Amino acid sequence: MFAIRWFLGRIILLLNFVFSPKKMKRPLAEQQKIDNATKNMTLYEYKACPFCVKVRRSLRRQGLNIVTVDAKQQPHKNTLHSEGGKLQVPCLKIVEAGQTTWMYESSEIISFLSKKVA
C-alpha cells in the first residue's frame, strides 16, 4: 500500500509541475494590499495530497502569497492537531483580531479566498 501511495503521489506532483497555472500579475500596490489581507493566514498541507494541490493551484491562479507548511513535520503536525482539533489537510489557519479560525475543506478554502481577494 505504501508503494502505491508513494507512486501516485509522485504522479500527482509531476502533473502539477507540468501543468502549473500561471500566476496572476497585479500592480504592486494592489498586490501589497492583498498580501496584507492574507499575511495572517497559513495553509497546512501535504505536498502530494490532491486536495492540497487543488488549493495550491488556486492560490497560484489568484496570485496569493500565503505561507504553506508541511503538516507531516512534527511541530506543524502537533499544532494542527492541538489547536485545529484534527489531523486533516488542507487546513487554512486564519488569525483575525486575535481570533483563530481553522478551515478544512478545499472547496470552502478556495471560495473563502476568492471572496477575500475580490
PDB file of C-alpha atoms in Angstrom:
ATOM      1  CA  MET A   1       0.000   0.000   0.000  1.00  0.00           C
ATOM      2  CA  PHE A   2       2.864   2.385   0.819  1.00  0.00           C
ATOM      3  CA  ALA A   3       4.394   1.821  -2.626  1.00  0.00           C
ATOM      4  CA  ILE A   4       1.125   2.586  -4.387  1.00  0.00           C
ATOM      5  CA  ARG A   5       0.618   5.812  -2.401  1.00  0.00           C
ATOM      6  CA  TRP A   6       4.210   6.855  -2.998  1.00  0.00           C
ATOM      7  CA  PHE A   7       3.890   6.206  -6.747  1.00  0.00           C
ATOM      8  CA  LEU A   8       0.550   8.003  -7.072  1.00  0.00           C
ATOM      9  CA  GLY A   9       1.912  10.916  -5.038  1.00  0.00           C
ATOM     10  CA  ARG A  10       4.827  11.301  -7.430  1.00  0.00           C
ATOM     11  CA  ILE A  11       2.454  11.265 -10.411  1.00  0.00           C
ATOM     12  CA  ILE A  12       0.328  13.998  -8.790  1.00  0.00           C
ATOM     13  CA  LEU A  13       3.421  16.135  -8.134  1.00  0.00           C
ATOM     14  CA  LEU A  14       4.710  15.624 -11.683  1.00  0.00           C
ATOM     15  CA  LEU A  15       1.387  16.553 -13.272  1.00  0.00           C
ATOM     16  CA  ASN A  16       1.107  19.585 -11.006  1.00  0.00           C
ATOM     17  CA  PHE A  17       4.586  20.704 -12.048  1.00  0.00           C
ATOM     18  CA  VAL A  18       3.967  20.188 -15.773  1.00  0.00           C
ATOM     19  CA  PHE A  19       0.520  21.791 -15.842  1.00  0.00           C
ATOM     20  CA  SER A  20       1.058  24.503 -13.230  1.00  0.00           C
ATOM     21  CA  PRO A  21      -1.234  27.525 -13.771  1.00  0.00           C
ATOM     22  CA  LYS A  22       0.131  30.970 -14.458  1.00  0.00           C
ATOM     23  CA  LYS A  23       0.417  33.341 -11.532  1.00  0.00           C
ATOM     24  CA  MET A  24      -1.837  36.387 -11.708  1.00  0.00           C
ATOM     25  CA  LYS A  25       0.008  39.658 -12.310  1.00  0.00           C
ATOM     26  CA  ARG A  26      -1.205  42.743 -10.464  1.00  0.00           C
ATOM     27  CA  PRO A  27       0.084  46.268  -9.953  1.00  0.00           C
ATOM     28  CA  LEU A  28       2.485  46.392  -6.997  1.00  0.00           C
ATOM     29  CA  ALA A  29       0.202  48.496  -4.772  1.00  0.00           C
ATOM     30  CA  GLU A  30      -2.729  46.146  -5.315  1.00  0.00           C
ATOM     31  CA  GLN A  31      -0.555  43.067  -4.653  1.00  0.00           C
ATOM     32  CA  GLN A  32       0.729  44.605  -1.402  1.00  0.00           C
ATOM     33  CA  LYS A  33      -2.860  45.271  -0.310  1.00  0.00           C
ATOM     34  CA  ILE A  34      -3.771  41.613  -0.938  1.00  0.00           C
ATOM     35  CA  ASP A  35      -0.589  40.416   0.783  1.00  0.00           C
ATOM     36  CA  ASN A  36      -1.552  42.459   3.862  1.00  0.00           C
ATOM     37  CA  ALA A  37      -5.034  40.907   3.832  1.00  0.00           C
ATOM     38  CA  THR A  38      -3.582  37.382   3.718  1.00  0.00           C
ATOM     39  CA  LYS A  39      -0.491  37.825   5.912  1.00  0.00           C
ATOM     40  CA  ASN A  40      -2.169  36.188   8.931  1.00  0.00           C
ATOM     41  CA  MET A  41      -3.087  33.029   7.014  1.00  0.00           C
ATOM     42  CA  THR A  42      -1.207  29.732   6.951  1.00  0.00           C
ATOM     43  CA  LEU A  43      -2.017  26.696   4.810  1.00  0.00           C
ATOM     44  CA  TYR A  44      -1.249  23.319   6.392  1.00  0.00           C
ATOM     45  CA  GLU A  45      -0.774  20.727   3.650  1.00  0.00           C
ATOM     46  CA  TYR A  46       0.800  17.531   2.396  1.00  0.00           C
ATOM     47  CA  LYS A  47       2.745  18.028  -0.831  1.00  0.00           C
ATOM     48  CA  ALA A  48       1.177  15.095  -2.750  1.00  0.00           C
ATOM     49  CA  CYS A  49      -2.389  15.397  -1.416  1.00  0.00           C
ATOM     50  CA  PRO A  50      -4.722  16.003  -4.392  1.00  0.00           C
ATOM     51  CA  PHE A  51      -6.949  18.350  -2.367  1.00  0.00           C
ATOM     52  CA  CYS A  52      -3.900  20.328  -1.224  1.00  0.00           C
ATOM     53  CA  VAL A  53      -2.730  20.549  -4.842  1.00  0.00           C
ATOM     54  CA  LYS A  54      -6.174  21.901  -5.757  1.00  0.00           C
ATOM     55  CA  VAL A  55      -5.859  24.666  -3.143  1.00  0.00           C
ATOM     56  CA  ARG A  56      -2.230  25.482  -4.074  1.00  0.00           C
ATOM     57  CA  ARG A  57      -3.194  25.779  -7.749  1.00  0.00           C
ATOM     58  CA  SER A  58      -5.988  28.174  -6.813  1.00  0.00           C
ATOM     59  CA  LEU A  59      -3.565  30.232  -4.697  1.00  0.00           C
ATOM     60  CA  ARG A  60      -1.235  30.484  -7.670  1.00  0.00           C
ATOM     61  CA  ARG A  61      -4.037  31.375 -10.104  1.00  0.00           C
ATOM     62  CA  GLN A  62      -5.198  34.160  -7.780  1.00  0.00           C
ATOM     63  CA  GLY A  63      -1.651  35.379  -7.098  1.00  0.00           C
ATOM     64  CA  LEU A  64      -1.900  34.891  -3.330  1.00  0.00           C
ATOM     65  CA  ASN A  65       1.243  34.692  -1.211  1.00  0.00           C
ATOM     66  CA  ILE A  66       0.055  32.571   1.707  1.00  0.00           C
ATOM     67  CA  VAL A  67       2.599  30.719   3.836  1.00  0.00           C
ATOM     68  CA  THR A  68       2.367  26.940   3.385  1.00  0.00           C
ATOM     69  CA  VAL A  69       3.687  24.441   5.908  1.00  0.00           C
ATOM     70  CA  ASP A  70       4.147  20.685   5.653  1.00  0.00           C
ATOM     71  CA  ALA A  71       1.761  19.100   8.159  1.00  0.00           C
ATOM     72  CA  LYS A  72       3.862  15.921   8.178  1.00  0.00           C
ATOM     73  CA  GLN A  73       6.652  17.734  10.046  1.00  0.00           C
ATOM     74  CA  GLN A  74       6.419  17.312  13.811  1.00  0.00           C
ATOM     75  CA  PRO A  75       5.945  20.869  15.107  1.00  0.00           C
ATOM     76  CA  HIS A  76       3.330  21.664  12.431  1.00  0.00           C
ATOM     77  CA  LYS A  77       1.596  18.324  12.896  1.00  0.00           C
ATOM     78  CA  ASN A  78       1.280  18.947  16.638  1.00  0.00           C
ATOM     79  CA  THR A  79      -0.020  22.488  16.087  1.00  0.00           C
ATOM     80  CA  LEU A  80      -2.615  21.293  13.582  1.00  0.00           C
ATOM     81  CA  HIS A  81      -3.817  18.559  15.928  1.00  0.00           C
ATOM     82  CA  SER A  82      -3.767  20.501  19.210  1.00  0.00           C
ATOM     83  CA  GLU A  83      -5.029  23.887  18.012  1.00  0.00           C
ATOM     84  CA  GLY A  84      -7.048  22.904  14.947  1.00  0.00           C
ATOM     85  CA  GLY A  85      -8.622  19.853  16.523  1.00  0.00           C
ATOM     86  CA  LYS A  86      -7.899  17.245  13.872  1.00  0.00           C
ATOM     87  CA  LEU A  87      -5.201  15.991  11.501  1.00  0.00           C
ATOM     88  CA  GLN A  88      -6.841  16.822   8.197  1.00  0.00           C
ATOM     89  CA  VAL A  89      -5.351  18.676   5.257  1.00  0.00           C
ATOM     90  CA  PRO A  90      -5.662  21.055   3.573  1.00  0.00           C
ATOM     91  CA  CYS A  91      -6.306  23.342   6.502  1.00  0.00           C
ATOM     92  CA  LEU A  92      -6.226  27.123   6.380  1.00  0.00           C
ATOM     93  CA  LYS A  93      -5.412  28.836   9.668  1.00  0.00           C
ATOM     94  CA  ILE A  94      -6.849  32.346   9.756  1.00  0.00           C
ATOM     95  CA  VAL A  95      -5.924  34.771  12.547  1.00  0.00           C
ATOM     96  CA  GLU A  96      -8.072  37.909  12.610  1.00  0.00           C
ATOM     97  CA  ALA A  97      -8.428  40.314  15.546  1.00  0.00           C
ATOM     98  CA  GLY A  98      -6.989  37.767  17.976  1.00  0.00           C
ATOM     99  CA  GLN A  99      -9.487  35.104  16.854  1.00  0.00           C
ATOM    100  CA  THR A 100      -8.167  31.943  15.181  1.00  0.00           C
ATOM    101  CA  THR A 101     -10.296  30.025  12.675  1.00  0.00           C
ATOM    102  CA  TRP A 102      -9.379  26.655  11.138  1.00  0.00           C
ATOM    103  CA  MET A 103     -10.920  25.902   7.731  1.00  0.00           C
ATOM    104  CA  TYR A 104     -10.614  22.307   6.499  1.00  0.00           C
ATOM    105  CA  GLU A 105     -12.461  21.765   3.204  1.00  0.00           C
ATOM    106  CA  SER A 106     -10.588  22.577  -0.029  1.00  0.00           C
ATOM    107  CA  SER A 107     -13.642  23.987  -1.828  1.00  0.00           C
ATOM    108  CA  GLU A 108     -14.527  26.088   1.209  1.00  0.00           C
ATOM    109  CA  ILE A 109     -10.942  27.424   1.399  1.00  0.00           C
ATOM    110  CA  ILE A 110     -10.917  28.331  -2.302  1.00  0.00           C
ATOM    111  CA  SER A 111     -14.318  30.019  -2.042  1.00  0.00           C
ATOM    112  CA  PHE A 112     -13.267  31.989   1.061  1.00  0.00           C
ATOM    113  CA  LEU A 113     -10.051  33.202  -0.570  1.00  0.00           C
ATOM    114  CA  SER A 114     -11.824  34.154  -3.795  1.00  0.00           C
ATOM    115  CA  LYS A 115     -14.246  36.338  -1.827  1.00  0.00           C
ATOM    116  CA  LYS A 116     -11.388  37.793   0.252  1.00  0.00           C
ATOM    117  CA  VAL A 117      -9.454  38.838  -2.880  1.00  0.00           C
ATOM    118  CA  ALA A 118     -12.468  40.109  -4.863  1.00  0.00           C
TER     119      ALA A 118
END
